[in-house]
Short mmCIF file of C-alpha atoms in Angstrom, two decimals:
data_model
loop_
_atom_site.label_atom_id
_atom_site.label_comp_id
_atom_site.label_asym_id
_atom_site.label_seq_id
_atom_site.Cartn_x
_atom_site.Cartn_y
_atom_site.Cartn_z
CA MET A 1 0.00 0.00 0.00
CA GLY A 2 1.20 3.46 -0.84
CA SER A 3 1.46 5.96 1.99
CA LYS A 4 -1.13 8.73 2.24
CA ARG A 5 0.27 12.20 1.84
CA GLY A 6 -1.38 15.24 3.49
CA PHE A 7 -0.84 18.96 3.00
CA THR A 8 2.41 20.37 4.23
CA LEU A 9 2.32 23.52 6.34
CA ILE A 10 3.72 25.58 3.47
CA GLU A 11 1.01 24.34 1.08
CA LEU A 12 -1.69 25.10 3.63
CA LEU A 13 -0.36 28.62 4.15
CA VAL A 14 -0.25 29.18 0.39
CA VAL A 15 -3.91 28.14 0.07
CA ILE A 16 -4.91 30.42 2.97
CA ALA A 17 -2.97 33.31 1.40
CA ILE A 18 -4.74 32.78 -1.94
CA ILE A 19 -8.15 32.73 -0.24
CA ALA A 20 -7.27 35.91 1.68
CA ILE A 21 -6.21 37.66 -1.54
CA LEU A 22 -9.41 36.61 -3.31
CA ALA A 23 -11.49 37.79 -0.35
CA ALA A 24 -9.70 41.17 -0.34
CA ILE A 25 -10.49 41.56 -4.03
CA LEU A 26 -14.09 40.31 -3.96
CA PHE A 27 -15.48 41.76 -0.71
CA PRO A 28 -15.25 45.42 -1.89
CA VAL A 29 -16.95 44.35 -5.13
CA PHE A 30 -19.78 42.72 -3.19
CA ALA A 31 -20.08 45.76 -0.91
CA LYS A 32 -20.25 48.07 -3.90
CA ALA A 33 -22.90 45.87 -5.50
CA ARG A 34 -24.98 46.00 -2.31
CA GLU A 35 -24.66 49.76 -2.17
CA LYS A 36 -25.64 50.00 -5.83
CA ALA A 37 -28.83 48.08 -5.01
CA ARG A 38 -29.57 50.45 -2.12
CA GLN A 39 -28.89 53.40 -4.41
CA SER A 40 -31.48 52.07 -6.87
CA SER A 41 -34.01 51.64 -4.06
CA CYS A 42 -33.28 55.17 -2.85
CA LEU A 43 -33.72 56.51 -6.38
CA SER A 44 -37.15 54.88 -6.47
CA ASN A 45 -37.97 56.61 -3.16
CA THR A 46 -37.07 60.03 -4.53
CA LYS A 47 -39.16 59.37 -7.62
CA GLN A 48 -42.23 58.43 -5.56
CA ILE A 49 -41.84 61.43 -3.25
CA SER A 50 -41.48 63.80 -6.20
CA ILE A 51 -44.66 62.39 -7.75
CA GLY A 52 -46.41 63.00 -4.41
CA ILE A 53 -45.19 66.59 -4.36
CA LEU A 54 -46.31 67.22 -7.94
CA SER A 55 -49.68 65.65 -7.16
CA TYR A 56 -49.98 68.11 -4.27
CA THR A 57 -49.32 71.00 -6.68
CA GLN A 58 -52.26 69.94 -8.86
CA ASP A 59 -54.60 70.47 -5.93
CA TYR A 60 -53.09 73.83 -4.97
CA ASP A 61 -53.10 75.87 -8.18
CA GLU A 62 -49.80 74.36 -9.35
CA CYS A 63 -47.95 75.85 -6.36
CA LEU A 64 -45.18 73.88 -4.72
CA PRO A 65 -45.41 73.07 -1.03
CA TYR A 66 -43.05 74.83 1.36
CA GLY A 67 -40.03 73.07 2.79
CA GLN A 68 -41.54 73.73 6.20
CA MET A 69 -45.29 74.02 6.60
CA ASP A 70 -46.23 76.04 9.70
CA TYR A 71 -49.49 75.30 11.50
CA ALA A 72 -51.10 76.40 14.74
CA ALA A 73 -50.11 73.06 16.28
CA GLY A 74 -46.51 73.32 15.11
CA SER A 75 -44.38 72.87 12.02
CA ALA A 76 -43.88 69.99 9.61
CA TYR A 77 -40.96 69.57 7.22
CA ILE A 78 -42.28 68.55 3.82
CA ILE A 79 -40.10 65.43 3.63
CA ALA A 80 -38.73 64.88 7.13
CA ASN A 81 -42.24 64.71 8.62
CA ILE A 82 -43.55 62.15 6.14
CA PRO A 83 -43.18 59.31 8.70
CA SER A 84 -44.52 61.44 11.58
CA THR A 85 -47.81 60.44 13.20
CA THR A 86 -48.27 63.58 15.34
CA ASN A 87 -47.62 66.28 12.74
CA PRO A 88 -47.25 64.65 9.32
CA SER A 89 -46.12 66.23 6.09
CA ALA A 90 -48.67 67.89 3.80
CA ILE A 91 -47.89 65.40 1.02
CA VAL A 92 -48.67 62.25 3.04
CA PRO A 93 -52.17 61.93 1.44
CA TYR A 94 -50.42 61.60 -1.93
CA LEU A 95 -48.12 58.77 -0.86
CA LYS A 96 -48.90 55.08 -0.52
CA ASN A 97 -45.96 54.30 1.76
CA THR A 98 -44.47 56.68 4.32
CA GLN A 99 -41.33 54.53 4.68
CA ILE A 100 -40.06 55.90 1.39
CA ALA A 101 -38.85 58.99 3.28
CA LYS A 102 -36.01 56.86 4.69
CA CYS A 103 -32.96 56.22 2.55
CA PRO A 104 -32.05 52.49 2.67
CA SER A 105 -28.37 53.37 3.01
CA LEU A 106 -28.96 55.59 6.05
CA ALA A 107 -29.27 53.42 9.14
CA GLY A 108 -30.95 54.60 12.33
CA ALA A 109 -32.61 57.77 11.00
CA SER A 110 -36.25 58.56 10.36
CA TYR A 111 -35.60 60.20 7.00
CA GLY A 112 -32.79 60.85 4.58
CA TYR A 113 -33.76 63.58 2.12
CA GLY A 114 -33.37 67.34 2.25
CA TRP A 115 -35.42 70.09 0.56
CA SER A 116 -33.38 72.43 -1.63
CA TYR A 117 -32.53 75.59 0.28
CA ASN A 118 -32.54 78.54 -0.25
CA HIS A 119 -34.32 78.79 -3.61
CA MET A 120 -37.23 76.39 -3.26
CA PRO A 121 -40.21 77.67 -1.18
CA TYR A 122 -38.97 77.84 2.41
CA ARG A 123 -41.61 78.40 5.15
CA SER A 124 -45.34 78.97 4.89
CA GLY A 125 -46.06 81.11 7.92
CA THR A 126 -43.27 82.91 9.73
CA THR A 127 -42.59 86.56 10.50
CA THR A 128 -41.31 86.75 6.94
CA ILE A 129 -43.98 85.74 4.45
CA TYR A 130 -42.53 83.74 1.59
CA THR A 131 -44.31 83.87 -1.75
CA PRO A 132 -45.54 80.51 -3.07
CA ALA A 133 -43.72 79.20 -6.14
CA SER A 134 -45.80 78.23 -9.13
CA LEU A 135 -44.55 75.52 -11.47
CA GLY A 136 -45.13 77.91 -14.36
CA THR A 137 -42.35 80.21 -13.15
CA PHE A 138 -39.66 77.59 -13.82
CA ASN A 139 -38.29 77.72 -17.34
CA TYR A 140 -36.14 74.59 -16.99
CA PRO A 141 -37.95 72.21 -14.60
CA SER A 142 -35.93 69.21 -15.79
CA GLU A 143 -32.74 70.89 -14.54
CA VAL A 144 -33.92 72.36 -11.22
CA MET A 145 -33.65 70.29 -8.04
CA MET A 146 -36.50 69.95 -5.54
CA PHE A 147 -34.69 67.79 -3.00
CA ALA A 148 -31.80 65.35 -2.68
CA ASP A 149 -30.10 62.90 -0.33
CA SER A 150 -29.11 64.70 2.85
CA GLN A 151 -26.33 63.63 5.19
CA ASP A 152 -28.56 62.24 7.91
CA GLY A 153 -31.96 62.58 9.54
CA THR A 154 -31.46 65.25 12.19
CA GLY A 155 -31.92 69.00 12.56
CA ALA A 156 -30.76 71.16 9.66
CA ARG A 157 -30.36 68.08 7.48
CA ALA A 158 -34.03 68.45 6.57
CA TYR A 159 -32.52 70.75 3.93
CA VAL A 160 -29.62 70.60 1.53
CA TYR A 161 -27.94 73.97 1.15
CA CYS A 162 -27.00 75.79 -2.04
CA PRO A 163 -23.18 75.94 -2.37
CA ILE A 164 -23.41 79.21 -4.28
CA HIS A 165 -25.12 81.18 -1.49
CA GLN A 166 -24.46 78.94 1.52
CA SER A 167 -20.75 78.20 1.07
CA THR A 168 -20.04 78.33 4.82
CA ILE A 169 -22.69 75.73 5.73
CA ASP A 170 -21.13 72.39 6.69
CA GLY A 171 -17.76 73.41 5.29
CA GLY A 172 -19.25 73.99 1.86
CA ARG A 173 -20.80 70.53 1.68
CA GLY A 174 -24.26 71.85 2.49
CA TYR A 175 -25.37 68.62 4.22
CA VAL A 176 -25.64 66.94 0.83
CA GLY A 177 -25.40 63.16 1.19
CA GLU A 178 -22.48 61.37 -0.44
CA ARG A 179 -23.28 57.82 0.65
CA HIS A 180 -24.21 56.51 -2.78
CA ASN A 181 -20.80 55.96 -4.35
CA ASP A 182 -19.70 59.55 -3.60
CA GLY A 183 -22.90 61.09 -4.83
CA ALA A 184 -26.57 61.75 -4.14
CA ASN A 185 -29.91 60.91 -5.68
CA VAL A 186 -31.70 64.06 -6.80
CA ALA A 187 -35.38 64.73 -7.58
CA PHE A 188 -36.14 67.38 -10.21
CA LEU A 189 -39.13 69.62 -10.76
CA ASP A 190 -40.36 67.72 -13.81
CA GLY A 191 -40.73 64.56 -11.69
CA HIS A 192 -37.66 62.61 -12.77
CA SER A 193 -34.82 61.58 -10.48
CA LYS A 194 -31.19 60.69 -11.08
CA TRP A 195 -27.85 60.24 -9.34
CA LEU A 196 -25.35 63.13 -9.33
CA SER A 197 -21.76 63.06 -8.12
CA LYS A 198 -20.78 65.26 -5.18
CA SER A 199 -18.62 67.38 -7.47
CA VAL A 200 -21.62 68.13 -9.71
CA MET A 201 -23.77 68.92 -6.66
CA ARG A 202 -21.26 71.57 -5.57
CA LYS A 203 -20.71 73.20 -8.92
CA THR A 204 -21.00 76.97 -8.93
CA ASP A 205 -20.83 77.40 -12.71
CA ALA A 206 -23.81 77.82 -15.05
CA ALA A 207 -24.89 74.19 -14.54
CA GLY A 208 -24.75 74.60 -10.77
CA GLN A 209 -26.68 77.87 -10.96
CA ARG A 210 -29.45 76.08 -12.87
CA LEU A 211 -29.46 73.01 -10.60
CA TRP A 212 -29.91 75.11 -7.44
CA TYR A 213 -32.25 77.55 -9.20
CA CYS A 214 -29.99 80.54 -8.76
CA THR A 215 -30.80 81.40 -12.37
CA ASN A 216 -33.84 80.69 -14.50
#
């Protein structure tokens, strides 16, 4: 009978090293694929919310809702308060699922999207009265942002801030989310949504002026 031969220590270490190298190569690919799936789900959320907002405008003389609706009982952010049960957003009646206000890549927060500040309608009833914005006033609705991924679901992150006029906010980042492969999902005034890189979101040239509605 021939003797049985097992793995030597060197051979075993070589196999382990190969597996470790393959894991180091493949794990980031798998992680990126998972994030890409979450990005697609988030993009669907922004699309559904934008349709809800545009449906709201049809019932209110084609006027956009304010980023913060002020009532006698308190205030409600147009997106951040979508999941709220005590003081919900004005667009909740136009949505089938309130969970769409939460970005799937943002763990532990109640929402993940910020209204475009400071060129979209801001507040409905403060000491300063802000004029409602009619859809007819926008010459390029397919290029103007309504809202986008924000950094997280707390405080000022209910808005994303224009880099052209709010360059000191958050070190110039304006609370814009970058969790989707260094970019954010953006909802536009014509109802479509798409992913934009963080560099595009912070542009201050003609394209940036149009995106943030600094020019029309």
